C-alpha angles and dihedrals in degrees: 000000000000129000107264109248121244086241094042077054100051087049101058091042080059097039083045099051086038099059089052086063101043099044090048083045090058093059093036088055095048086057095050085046099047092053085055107050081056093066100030151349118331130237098248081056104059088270130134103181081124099077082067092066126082099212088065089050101041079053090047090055091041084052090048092051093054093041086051088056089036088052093051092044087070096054094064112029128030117278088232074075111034090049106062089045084080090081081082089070095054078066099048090049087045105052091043097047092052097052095032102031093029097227088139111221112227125237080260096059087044082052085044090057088050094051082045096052083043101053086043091057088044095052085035095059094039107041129122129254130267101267114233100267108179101167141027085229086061084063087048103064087043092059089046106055121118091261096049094048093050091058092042085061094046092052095050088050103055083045102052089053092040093057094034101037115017102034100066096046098037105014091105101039101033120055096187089075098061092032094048087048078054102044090052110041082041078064093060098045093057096055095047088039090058086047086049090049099039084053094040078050106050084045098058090049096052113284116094108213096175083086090071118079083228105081092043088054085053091040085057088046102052089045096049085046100052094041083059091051105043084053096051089033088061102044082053096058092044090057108025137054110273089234091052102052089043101064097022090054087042090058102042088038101050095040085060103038084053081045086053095041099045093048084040107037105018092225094173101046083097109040124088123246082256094065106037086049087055095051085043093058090046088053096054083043082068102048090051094053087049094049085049088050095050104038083053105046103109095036093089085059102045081089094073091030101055118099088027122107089210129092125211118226085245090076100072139129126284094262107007130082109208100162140079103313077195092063114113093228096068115105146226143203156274141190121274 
């Protein structure tokens, strides 16, 4: 096993601070949205009564913080290793939810955290090294290379008919069509938002990329991409249980963003088949600790639920809402 970098370091002490505050800003948000939802139209309806209320916006702030973090993290390590790092934050949504918002987390999903924190250290111990990047135009090329561009186009596509075709028939009954327009778009962010840092990065040190039509082009990119986010990740959580959207949207999320890097920055052209297969494993770990998480979301409730004829909205499909979209246990979104 190689020696961590001092970069590789920097960038899992910044993934690391920047899942605390995006996991806590799931739970702040749903507040501010559930207020809401109680005085006007919700979210997953078309409203935005929820930009009136301040718990929305103390868990946007909280959001913007982590993103920041999150942001820095990928100016100084790979995004193969940033990324996955997000499954801290499905903890930290979890074990608030289950003490604030009282959607009690079972001893699997406890045993799902672990597998998470397991999977991390694992990715955390293996992962490449930053690649020498001197130049925003460097990134550039890079995004503009026949097989990026060809996922780019894929990925615009899918959207496009998720947001045309699908969202206005199954918007409100399938999650995976507000959660896969995020995922994939959130692809494309990273991507732009490790060109933005790089070139935040090489300015500070002395050479100034702003001057290149480049980073303005990314800096356009990643604004367009999280407006769009913020809007479908909101409708999600409106509609959907706070610990389904988090590890259904960090799986589908973090599978596209390695897909991205890996067509984009080539993270594992110097790493041997030992240690792709390793991060590999920790990834799987993940997803492992995720599924865990999901599939046992309402058994810490079967307890007070047990004896009654009657089913909370909460205990609905993978990827299907059935019940009540007007409970106040329904859910809503965040960013990436």
């Amino acid at each position: 096993m190689e020696e961590m970098s001092p970069d590789n370091i920097h960038g899992v002490i910044l993934a690391v601070s920047s899942s605390v505050f995006i996991g806590s800003s799931f739970i702040i948000k749903k507040q501010g949205l559930k207020k809401a939802g109680v005085s006007g139209a919700r979210a997953g309806e078309g409203g935005y009564g929820y930009l009136y209320e301040p718990w929305w916006w103390a868990g946007m702030i909280t959001m913007i913080v982590g993103e920041i973090a999150n942001f820095a993290a990928y100016a100084f390590a790979p995004a193969i290793l940033v990324t996955p790092l997000g499954a801290l934050s499905i903890i930290f949504s979890a074990v608030l939810a289950h003490f604030i918002l009282e959607e009690k987390l079972h001893m699997f999903g406890i045993l799902g955290c672990i597998l998470c924190v397991v999977g991390s250290t694992t990715i955390v111990l293996h992962a490449p090294h930053e690649q020498d990047i001197e130049s925003v135009k460097q990134v550039w090329h890079l995004a503009t290379e026949p097989g990026f561009l060809a996922y780019s186009a894929v990925v615009l596509v899918v959207v496009l008919t998720l947001i045309f075709y699908y969202e206005p028939r199954y918007g409100k009954t399938h999650m995976i069509v507000y959660v896969g327009i995020c995922s994939l778009m959130g692809s494309l962010t990273v991507m732009s938002v490790k060109a933005v840092a790089i070139a935040i990065k090489l300015t500070f040190s002395g050479m100034n990329q702003f001057k290149y039509f480049h980073a303005w082009i990314f800096i356009i990119v990643v604004t367009v991409c999280c407006i769009l986010q913020i809007n479908y990740l909101n409708k999600a959580l409106d509609n959907f249980n706070t610990a389904v959207i988090s590890p259904v949207y960090y799986v589908m999320f973090t599978t596209f963003t390695i897909i991205a890097s890996m067509i984009m920055f080539k993270d594992w052209a110097s790493q041997s088949g030992l240690q792709i297969a390793t991060e590999l494993c920790g990834f799987v770990t993940i997803l492992s600790g995720t599924f865990l998480l999901h599939k046992t979301k309402d058994m810490g409730n079967s307890t007070s639920l047990r004896g009654s004829t009657t089913h909370s909205p909460r205990d609905t499909p993978v990827f299907i809402n059935s019940g009540s979209s007007r409970s106040s246990t329904s859910t809503r979104p965040s960013i990436l």
